[in-house]
CSV table of C-alpha atoms and ligand atoms in Angstrom, one decimal:
chain,number,residue,atom,x,y,z
C,1379,UNK,CA,128.9,126.6,130.8
C,1380,UNK,CA,129.7,130.3,130.0
C,1381,UNK,CA,130.8,131.7,126.6
C,1382,UNK,CA,134.5,131.8,127.5
C,1383,UNK,CA,134.6,128.2,128.7
C,1384,UNK,CA,132.7,127.1,125.6
C,1385,UNK,CA,135.5,128.7,123.5
C,1386,UNK,CA,138.1,126.9,125.6
C,1387,UNK,CA,136.4,123.6,125.0
C,1388,UNK,CA,136.3,124.4,121.3
C,1389,UNK,CA,140.0,125.1,121.3
C,1390,UNK,CA,140.7,121.9,123.2
C,1391,UNK,CA,138.6,120.0,120.6
C,1392,UNK,CA,140.7,121.5,117.8
C,1393,UNK,CA,143.9,120.5,119.5
C,1394,UNK,CA,142.8,116.9,119.7
C,1395,UNK,CA,144.0,115.7,116.3
C,1396,UNK,CA,140.8,114.1,115.1
C,1397,UNK,CA,141.0,112.1,111.9
C,1398,UNK,CA,138.2,113.5,109.6
C,1399,UNK,CA,137.2,110.1,108.4
C,1400,UNK,CA,136.9,108.8,112.0
C,1401,UNK,CA,134.4,111.6,112.8
C,1402,UNK,CA,132.5,110.7,109.7
C,1403,UNK,CA,132.3,107.0,110.6
C,1404,UNK,CA,131.2,107.9,114.2
C,1405,UNK,CA,128.5,110.2,112.9
C,1406,UNK,CA,127.3,107.5,110.5
C,1407,UNK,CA,127.2,104.9,113.3
C,1408,UNK,CA,125.3,107.4,115.5
C,1409,UNK,CA,122.7,107.9,112.7
C,1410,UNK,CA,122.3,104.1,112.3
C,1411,UNK,CA,121.9,103.9,116.1
C,1412,UNK,CA,119.1,106.5,116.0
C,1413,UNK,CA,117.5,104.7,113.0
C,1414,UNK,CA,117.2,101.5,115.2
C,1415,UNK,CA,114.7,103.3,117.3
C,1416,UNK,CA,112.5,104.2,114.3
C,1417,UNK,CA,109.7,102.1,113.1
C,1418,UNK,CA,107.2,102.8,110.4
C,1419,UNK,CA,103.7,101.5,109.8
C,1420,UNK,CA,102.7,101.5,106.1
C,1421,UNK,CA,99.0,101.5,105.3
C,1422,UNK,CA,98.4,99.0,102.4
C,1423,UNK,CA,95.7,99.7,99.9
C,1424,UNK,CA,94.1,97.1,97.6
C,1425,UNK,CA,91.0,96.3,95.7
C,1426,UNK,CA,90.4,93.0,97.5
C,1427,UNK,CA,92.2,91.2,94.8
C,1428,UNK,CA,95.5,93.0,94.2
C,1429,UNK,CA,97.7,95.3,96.1
C,1430,UNK,CA,97.5,98.8,94.6
C,1431,UNK,CA,100.9,100.0,93.2
C,1432,UNK,CA,100.8,103.1,95.4
C,1433,UNK,CA,101.6,100.8,98.4
C,1434,UNK,CA,104.9,99.8,96.8
C,1435,UNK,CA,105.8,103.5,96.4
C,1436,UNK,CA,104.9,104.0,100.1
C,1437,UNK,CA,107.2,101.0,101.1
C,1438,UNK,CA,110.1,102.6,99.3
C,1439,UNK,CA,109.4,105.9,101.2
C,1440,UNK,CA,109.4,103.9,104.4
C,1441,UNK,CA,112.7,102.4,103.5
C,1442,UNK,CA,114.2,105.8,103.1
C,1443,UNK,CA,113.2,106.7,106.7
C,1444,UNK,CA,115.2,103.6,107.9
C,1445,UNK,CA,114.3,101.4,110.9
C,1446,UNK,CA,111.6,98.6,111.1
C,1447,UNK,CA,108.8,98.6,108.6
C,1448,UNK,CA,105.4,97.0,109.3
C,1449,UNK,CA,102.6,96.9,106.8
C,1450,UNK,CA,98.9,97.0,107.8
C,1451,UNK,CA,96.6,95.1,105.4
C,1452,UNK,CA,92.8,95.5,106.2
C,1453,UNK,CA,89.7,94.4,104.4
C,1454,UNK,CA,86.9,91.9,104.5
C,1455,UNK,CA,89.0,89.1,102.8
C,1456,UNK,CA,92.5,90.2,102.3
C,1457,UNK,CA,94.8,87.3,103.3
C,1458,UNK,CA,95.9,86.8,99.6
C,1459,UNK,CA,96.8,90.5,99.4
C,1460,UNK,CA,98.9,90.1,102.6
C,1461,UNK,CA,100.6,87.2,100.8
C,1462,UNK,CA,101.5,89.6,97.9
C,1463,UNK,CA,102.9,92.1,100.4
C,1464,UNK,CA,104.9,89.4,102.2
C,1465,UNK,CA,107.1,89.0,99.1
C,1466,UNK,CA,108.4,92.6,99.5
C,1467,UNK,CA,111.9,92.3,100.9
C,1468,UNK,CA,113.0,94.0,104.1
C,1469,UNK,CA,109.7,94.1,106.1
C,1470,UNK,CA,109.6,93.4,109.8
C,1471,UNK,CA,106.0,92.3,110.0
C,1472,UNK,CA,102.7,92.3,108.1
C,1473,UNK,CA,99.6,92.9,110.3
C,1474,UNK,CA,96.4,91.6,108.8
C,1475,UNK,CA,92.9,92.7,109.9
C,1476,UNK,CA,89.9,91.0,108.3
C,1477,UNK,CA,86.6,92.4,109.5
C,1478,UNK,CA,83.2,93.1,107.9
C,1479,UNK,CA,83.6,96.6,109.3
C,1480,UNK,CA,86.2,97.3,106.6
C,1481,UNK,CA,83.7,96.7,103.7
C,1482,UNK,CA,84.1,99.7,101.4
C,1483,UNK,CA,87.2,100.9,103.4
C,1484,UNK,CA,85.3,103.5,105.3
C,1485,UNK,CA,87.8,105.8,107.0
C,1486,UNK,CA,85.5,106.1,110.0
C,1487,UNK,CA,85.9,102.4,110.7
C,1488,UNK,CA,89.6,102.0,109.7
C,1489,UNK,CA,90.8,104.9,112.0
C,1490,UNK,CA,90.2,102.9,115.2
C,1491,UNK,CA,92.2,100.0,113.7
C,1492,UNK,CA,95.2,102.2,112.9
C,1493,UNK,CA,95.0,103.8,116.4
C,1494,UNK,CA,94.9,100.3,118.1
C,1495,UNK,CA,97.9,99.2,116.0
C,1496,UNK,CA,99.7,102.4,117.0
C,1497,UNK,CA,98.9,101.9,120.6
C,1498,UNK,CA,100.3,98.3,120.5
C,1499,UNK,CA,103.5,99.0,118.5
C,1500,UNK,CA,104.3,102.7,119.2
C,1501,UNK,CA,105.5,103.5,115.7
C,1502,UNK,CA,107.5,106.7,115.1
C,1503,UNK,CA,106.0,107.1,111.6
C,1504,UNK,CA,102.6,106.2,110.0
C,1505,UNK,CA,102.9,106.4,106.3
C,1506,UNK,CA,100.7,105.8,103.2
C,1507,UNK,CA,100.4,106.8,99.6
C,1508,UNK,CA,98.4,110.0,98.9
C,1509,UNK,CA,95.1,108.6,97.7
C,1510,UNK,CA,91.4,109.3,98.0
C,1511,UNK,CA,91.2,106.9,101.0
C,1512,UNK,CA,94.3,108.2,102.9
C,1513,UNK,CA,93.3,111.8,102.4
C,1514,UNK,CA,90.4,111.0,104.5
C,1515,UNK,CA,92.0,108.4,106.8
C,1516,UNK,CA,95.3,109.9,107.9
C,1517,UNK,CA,94.0,113.4,109.0
C,1518,UNK,CA,91.6,111.5,111.3
C,1519,UNK,CA,94.4,109.4,112.7
C,1520,UNK,CA,96.6,112.5,113.2
C,1521,UNK,CA,93.8,114.4,114.9
C,1522,UNK,CA,93.3,111.5,117.4
C,1523,UNK,CA,97.1,111.3,118.1
C,1524,UNK,CA,97.2,115.1,118.4
C,1525,UNK,CA,99.8,115.6,115.7
C,1526,UNK,CA,99.9,117.5,112.4
C,1527,UNK,CA,99.4,115.3,109.3
C,1528,UNK,CA,102.1,115.9,106.7
C,1529,UNK,CA,100.5,115.4,103.3
C,1530,UNK,CA,101.7,114.5,99.8
C,1531,UNK,CA,105.5,114.6,100.4
C,1532,UNK,CA,107.8,114.4,97.4
C,1533,UNK,CA,111.1,113.8,99.3
C,1534,UNK,CA,112.6,112.7,102.6
C,1535,UNK,CA,115.7,114.5,104.0
C,1536,UNK,CA,115.7,112.7,107.3
C,1537,UNK,CA,113.4,111.0,109.8
C,1538,UNK,CA,111.8,114.4,110.7
C,1539,UNK,CA,112.5,116.5,107.6
C,1540,UNK,CA,110.3,116.2,104.5
C,1541,UNK,CA,109.8,118.0,101.2
C,1542,UNK,CA,106.4,118.9,99.7
C,1543,UNK,CA,105.1,121.3,97.1
C,1544,UNK,CA,103.0,124.3,97.9
C,1545,UNK,CA,101.1,126.9,95.8
C,1546,UNK,CA,100.0,124.4,93.2
C,1547,UNK,CA,103.5,123.1,92.8
C,1548,UNK,CA,105.1,126.5,92.2
C,1549,UNK,CA,107.2,126.4,95.4
C,1550,UNK,CA,108.9,123.6,97.2
C,1551,UNK,CA,108.8,123.6,101.0
C,1552,UNK,CA,111.1,121.7,103.4
C,1553,UNK,CA,109.5,121.1,106.7
C,1554,UNK,CA,110.8,119.7,110.0
C,1555,UNK,CA,108.3,118.0,112.3
C,1556,UNK,CA,108.7,118.0,116.0
C,1557,UNK,CA,105.7,115.7,116.5
C,1558,UNK,CA,106.4,112.4,118.4
C,1559,UNK,CA,104.6,110.5,115.6
C,1560,UNK,CA,104.9,111.6,112.0
C,1561,UNK,CA,101.7,110.9,110.1
C,1562,UNK,CA,102.6,111.1,106.4
C,1563,UNK,CA,101.2,110.6,102.9
C,1564,UNK,CA,103.6,110.3,100.0
C,1565,UNK,CA,103.2,111.3,96.4
C,1566,UNK,CA,103.6,108.0,94.5
C,1567,UNK,CA,105.2,109.4,91.4
C,1568,UNK,CA,108.2,110.6,93.5
C,1569,UNK,CA,109.1,107.1,95.0
C,1570,UNK,CA,110.0,104.1,92.9
C,1571,UNK,CA,107.8,101.1,93.5
C,1572,UNK,CA,109.3,98.6,95.9
C,1573,UNK,CA,109.8,95.1,94.6
C,1574,UNK,CA,107.3,92.4,95.4
C,1575,UNK,CA,109.8,89.6,94.9
C,1576,UNK,CA,112.3,87.8,97.2
C,1577,UNK,CA,110.8,88.6,100.6
C,1578,UNK,CA,109.1,86.1,102.9
C,1579,UNK,CA,107.8,88.1,105.9
C,1580,UNK,CA,105.3,86.2,108.1
C,1581,UNK,CA,101.9,87.7,108.6
C,1582,UNK,CA,100.4,88.4,112.0
C,1583,UNK,CA,96.9,89.3,113.1
C,1584,UNK,CA,96.4,93.0,113.7
C,1585,UNK,CA,94.9,94.1,117.1
C,1586,UNK,CA,91.3,93.1,117.3
C,1587,UNK,CA,88.4,95.4,118.4
C,1588,UNK,CA,85.0,96.7,117.6
C,1589,UNK,CA,85.6,98.7,114.5
C,1590,UNK,CA,82.0,99.2,113.2
C,1591,UNK,CA,81.6,102.8,114.4
C,1592,UNK,CA,78.2,103.3,112.7
C,1593,UNK,CA,79.3,106.8,111.7
C,1594,UNK,CA,78.9,106.0,108.0
C,1595,UNK,CA,77.5,103.2,106.0
C,1596,UNK,CA,78.8,101.7,102.7
C,1597,UNK,CA,75.9,101.6,100.2
C,1598,UNK,CA,77.4,100.9,96.8
C,1599,UNK,CA,80.1,102.0,94.4
C,1600,UNK,CA,80.3,102.3,90.7
C,1601,UNK,CA,83.7,101.5,89.3
C,1602,UNK,CA,84.6,102.8,85.8
C,1603,UNK,CA,85.9,99.8,83.8
C,1604,UNK,CA,88.4,100.3,81.2
C,1605,UNK,CA,90.8,98.1,79.2
C,1606,UNK,CA,93.3,101.0,79.1
C,1607,UNK,CA,96.0,101.4,81.7
C,1608,UNK,CA,95.2,103.2,84.9
C,1609,UNK,CA,95.8,106.9,84.7
C,1610,UNK,CA,98.3,107.3,87.6
C,1611,UNK,CA,100.4,104.3,86.7
C,1612,UNK,CA,100.3,104.5,82.8
C,1613,UNK,CA,103.6,105.0,81.0
C,1614,UNK,CA,101.8,107.2,78.4
C,1615,UNK,CA,99.0,109.6,79.1
C,1616,UNK,CA,97.1,111.6,76.5
C,1617,UNK,CA,94.9,114.4,78.0
C,1618,UNK,CA,92.3,116.6,76.3
C,1619,UNK,CA,91.2,120.0,77.2
C,1620,UNK,CA,88.5,122.5,76.4
C,1621,UNK,CA,89.9,122.6,72.9
C,1622,UNK,CA,88.4,119.2,72.3
C,1623,UNK,CA,85.0,121.0,72.1
C,1624,UNK,CA,82.8,117.9,73.0
C,1625,UNK,CA,82.8,114.5,74.7
C,1626,UNK,CA,82.3,112.8,71.3
C,1627,UNK,CA,85.6,114.3,70.0
C,1628,UNK,CA,87.5,112.5,72.8
C,1629,UNK,CA,87.2,109.5,70.5
C,1630,UNK,CA,90.1,111.0,68.6
C,1631,UNK,CA,92.2,110.7,71.8
C,1632,UNK,CA,90.9,107.1,72.6
C,1633,UNK,CA,91.9,106.0,69.0
C,1634,UNK,CA,95.4,107.5,69.6
C,1635,UNK,CA,95.6,106.0,73.1
C,1636,UNK,CA,94.9,102.5,71.7
C,1637,UNK,CA,97.9,102.8,69.4
C,1638,UNK,CA,100.2,103.9,72.3
C,1639,UNK,CA,98.7,101.7,75.0
C,1640,UNK,CA,98.0,105.0,76.8
C,1641,UNK,CA,95.6,106.2,79.5
C,1642,UNK,CA,93.4,109.2,78.7
C,1643,UNK,CA,93.2,112.2,81.0
C,1644,UNK,CA,91.6,115.6,80.9
C,1645,UNK,CA,91.8,119.2,82.1
C,1646,UNK,CA,89.3,120.4,84.6
C,1647,UNK,CA,87.7,122.6,82.0
C,1648,UNK,CA,87.0,119.5,79.9
C,1649,UNK,CA,85.6,117.7,83.0
C,1650,UNK,CA,83.5,120.8,84.1
C,1651,UNK,CA,82.1,121.0,80.5
C,1652,UNK,CA,80.9,117.4,80.9
C,1653,UNK,CA,83.1,116.0,78.1
C,1654,UNK,CA,84.4,113.2,80.3
C,1655,UNK,CA,84.1,111.9,83.8
C,1656,UNK,CA,85.9,113.6,86.7
C,1657,UNK,CA,88.1,110.6,87.5
C,1658,UNK,CA,90.0,111.6,84.4
C,1659,UNK,CA,91.0,115.0,85.7
C,1660,UNK,CA,94.7,115.7,85.9
C,1661,UNK,CA,96.0,118.6,88.1
C,1662,UNK,CA,96.0,120.2,91.5
C,1663,UNK,CA,92.5,119.0,92.3
C,1664,UNK,CA,92.7,115.9,90.1
C,1665,UNK,CA,95.2,113.2,89.7
C,1666,UNK,CA,99.0,113.6,89.8
C,1667,UNK,CA,100.7,111.8,87.0
C,1668,UNK,CA,104.4,111.5,85.9
C,1669,UNK,CA,104.4,109.1,82.9
C,1670,UNK,CA,107.3,108.6,80.4
C,1671,UNK,CA,105.2,110.6,77.8
C,1672,UNK,CA,102.4,113.1,78.4
C,1673,UNK,CA,100.6,114.5,75.4
C,1674,UNK,CA,98.4,117.6,76.1
C,1675,UNK,CA,95.9,118.2,73.4
C,1676,UNK,CA,93.9,121.5,73.3
C,1677,UNK,CA,95.1,122.3,76.9
C,1678,UNK,CA,96.3,125.9,77.6
C,1679,UNK,CA,98.6,124.9,80.5
C,1680,UNK,CA,97.1,126.7,83.5
C,1681,UNK,CA,99.3,126.3,86.7
C,1682,UNK,CA,96.6,124.1,88.3
C,1683,UNK,CA,96.9,121.6,85.3
C,1684,UNK,CA,100.7,121.8,85.3
C,1685,UNK,CA,100.7,120.9,89.0
C,1686,UNK,CA,99.4,117.4,88.0
C,1687,UNK,CA,101.7,116.6,85.1
C,1688,UNK,CA,104.8,118.7,85.0
C,1689,UNK,CA,107.0,115.9,86.4
C,1690,UNK,CA,106.3,113.8,83.3
C,1691,UNK,CA,109.5,112.7,81.6
C,1692,UNK,CA,108.6,114.0,78.1
C,1693,UNK,CA,105.8,116.5,77.5
C,1694,UNK,CA,104.3,117.0,74.1
C,1695,UNK,CA,101.7,119.8,73.5
C,1696,UNK,CA,99.3,120.2,70.5
C,1697,UNK,CA,97.7,123.6,70.5
C,1698,UNK,CA,96.7,126.0,67.8
C,1699,UNK,CA,97.8,129.0,69.9
C,1700,UNK,CA,101.6,129.5,69.8
C,1701,UNK,CA,101.3,131.7,72.9
C,1702,UNK,CA,99.7,128.9,75.0
C,1703,UNK,CA,101.6,128.5,78.3
C,1704,UNK,CA,101.8,124.7,77.9
C,1705,UNK,CA,104.6,125.3,75.3
C,1706,UNK,CA,106.8,126.7,78.2
C,1707,UNK,CA,106.9,123.2,79.8
C,1708,UNK,CA,106.6,121.1,76.7
C,1709,UNK,CA,109.7,119.3,75.3
C,1710,UNK,CA,108.0,119.1,71.9
C,1711,UNK,CA,105.3,121.5,70.7
C,1712,UNK,CA,103.1,121.3,67.7
C,1713,UNK,CA,101.2,124.5,66.8
C,1714,UNK,CA,98.3,123.1,64.8
C,1715,UNK,CA,94.6,122.5,64.8
C,1716,UNK,CA,94.1,119.3,66.9
C,1717,UNK,CA,91.4,118.1,64.6
C,1718,UNK,CA,94.0,117.8,61.9
C,1719,UNK,CA,97.0,116.8,63.9
C,1720,UNK,CA,95.6,114.0,66.1
C,1721,UNK,CA,94.0,111.9,63.3
C,1722,UNK,CA,97.2,112.4,61.2
C,1723,UNK,CA,99.3,111.2,64.1
C,1724,UNK,CA,97.0,108.2,64.8
C,1725,UNK,CA,97.2,107.3,61.0
C,1726,UNK,CA,101.0,107.5,61.0
C,1727,UNK,CA,101.2,105.2,64.1
Q,1050,FAD,C1,91.5,125.9,92.8
Q,1050,FAD,C2,91.5,125.5,91.4
Q,1050,FAD,C3,91.9,124.2,91.1
Q,1050,FAD,C4,92.0,123.8,89.8
Q,1050,FAD,N1,92.4,122.5,89.5
Q,1050,FAD,C5,92.6,122.1,88.3
Q,1050,FAD,C6,93.0,120.8,88.0
Q,1050,FAD,O1,93.2,119.9,88.8
Q,1050,FAD,N2,93.2,120.5,86.7
Q,1050,FAD,C7,93.0,121.4,85.6
Q,1050,FAD,O2,93.3,121.0,84.5
Q,1050,FAD,N3,92.6,122.6,85.9
Q,1050,FAD,C8,92.3,123.0,87.2
Q,1050,FAD,N4,91.9,124.2,87.4
Q,1050,FAD,C9,91.4,125.1,86.3
Q,1050,FAD,C10,92.5,125.8,85.5
Q,1050,FAD,O3,92.8,127.0,86.1
Q,1050,FAD,C11,92.1,126.0,84.1
Q,1050,FAD,O4,90.9,126.7,84.0
Q,1050,FAD,C12,92.0,124.7,83.3
Q,1050,FAD,O5,93.1,123.9,83.4
Q,1050,FAD,C13,91.8,125.1,81.8
Q,1050,FAD,O6,91.6,124.0,81.0
Q,1050,FAD,P1,92.0,123.9,79.5
Q,1050,FAD,O7,93.4,124.2,79.3
Q,1050,FAD,O8,91.4,122.7,78.9
Q,1050,FAD,O9,91.1,125.1,78.9
Q,1050,FAD,P2,91.5,126.5,78.3
Q,1050,FAD,O10,92.4,127.2,79.2
Q,1050,FAD,O11,90.3,127.1,77.8
Q,1050,FAD,O12,92.4,126.1,77.1
Q,1050,FAD,C14,91.9,125.5,75.9
Q,1050,FAD,C15,93.1,125.4,74.9
Q,1050,FAD,O13,92.7,124.7,73.8
Q,1050,FAD,C16,93.3,125.4,72.7
Q,1050,FAD,N5,92.5,125.0,71.5
Q,1050,FAD,C17,91.2,125.3,71.2
Q,1050,FAD,N6,90.8,124.8,70.1
Q,1050,FAD,C18,91.8,124.1,69.6
Q,1050,FAD,C19,92.0,123.4,68.4
Q,1050,FAD,N7,91.0,123.2,67.5
Q,1050,FAD,N8,93.2,122.8,68.2
Q,1050,FAD,C20,94.3,123.0,69.0
Q,1050,FAD,N9,94.1,123.7,70.2
Q,1050,FAD,C21,92.9,124.3,70.4
Q,1050,FAD,C22,93.3,126.8,73.0
Q,1050,FAD,O14,94.3,127.5,72.2
Q,1050,FAD,C23,93.6,126.8,74.5
Q,1050,FAD,O15,95.0,127.0,74.7
Q,1050,FAD,C24,91.8,124.7,88.7
Q,1050,FAD,C25,91.4,126.0,89.0
Q,1050,FAD,C26,91.3,126.4,90.3
Q,1050,FAD,C27,91.0,127.8,90.6
């Protein structure tokens, strides 16, 4: 069709007295029609006892995409975790893979399972929470499918259009993927956890196969045990920085955390100095948190730290330097020596 005839068609279209609402309804129906062809596989994570909350965030993200949602639960003994997932409303199927090869959740062994599942069901999206496991698993899956992984998204604008942060959270990028299968990890703090009540999806056995690749071997793991809430899901987080001066001084933060039922975090400077273990690190190369209340103690507010906590609902900063950049993002700031302020606060609570 040449340009002149295109204009003619356009004119004819204008002359047809279309009702605006009719066009809207037709568009809406068309989108729903397209959604019917979408199907998402959510990768479930658990600790062999309980489903990890990040999977609930991933299910919410999958619901935003529309279409069928399947959940893949794998492990050595995970049927009771699958039962927990089956209570989530709105799922099409739950695929369960129990195999000794999944001991320790080695990504080398789990990748063939995800690929076999994909081969059988031909999903349009494979989606998981952004965690230590999926950061290792999904790039492998994407490479095998010859598509680009889309990591740590914070929003979904459509089935092929996603939002993610770049430059340590200083810029927001909207990307459109043309890949036939979208392999995505989602930032848990940006998607509400899906309910685990009211659903009754039946479980099915995931495709079988030889999953022990021998590429890696699980030897042991040391899990840090704490009575405090987990850092990424705690409602209150108190983090200490280099200003704490030593690991012993973190006791001040633990005492305060006990009063507030809070998790304790740290800046990378505090971790690098050996004050606390590195699983406490908050930031670009640590954990991303978005609690109701974040208290930064003796932390300057470098962009890499802010990248991990600036979505917190209320930010409180305690720092003796009034020029510290943390005060620019803080809702409440206290310019004071932390060794005076923190015990006083704990005492008052
Ligand atoms: C690639 C890359 C990734 C990184 N990833 C991360 C990350 O994930 N997380 C992260 O945190 N950092 C990260 N960093 C490091 C980051 O740039 C900063 O170096 C770090 O966050 C600084 O930690 P801090 O605020 O504890 O220390 P400092 O910047 O040294 O600040 C200490 C603060 O304590 C205050 N203070 C000192 N004594 C007292 C006192 N008695 N009372 C009150 N206040 C006091 C000081 O005024 C100062 O503001 C990364 C850096 C790079 C290059």
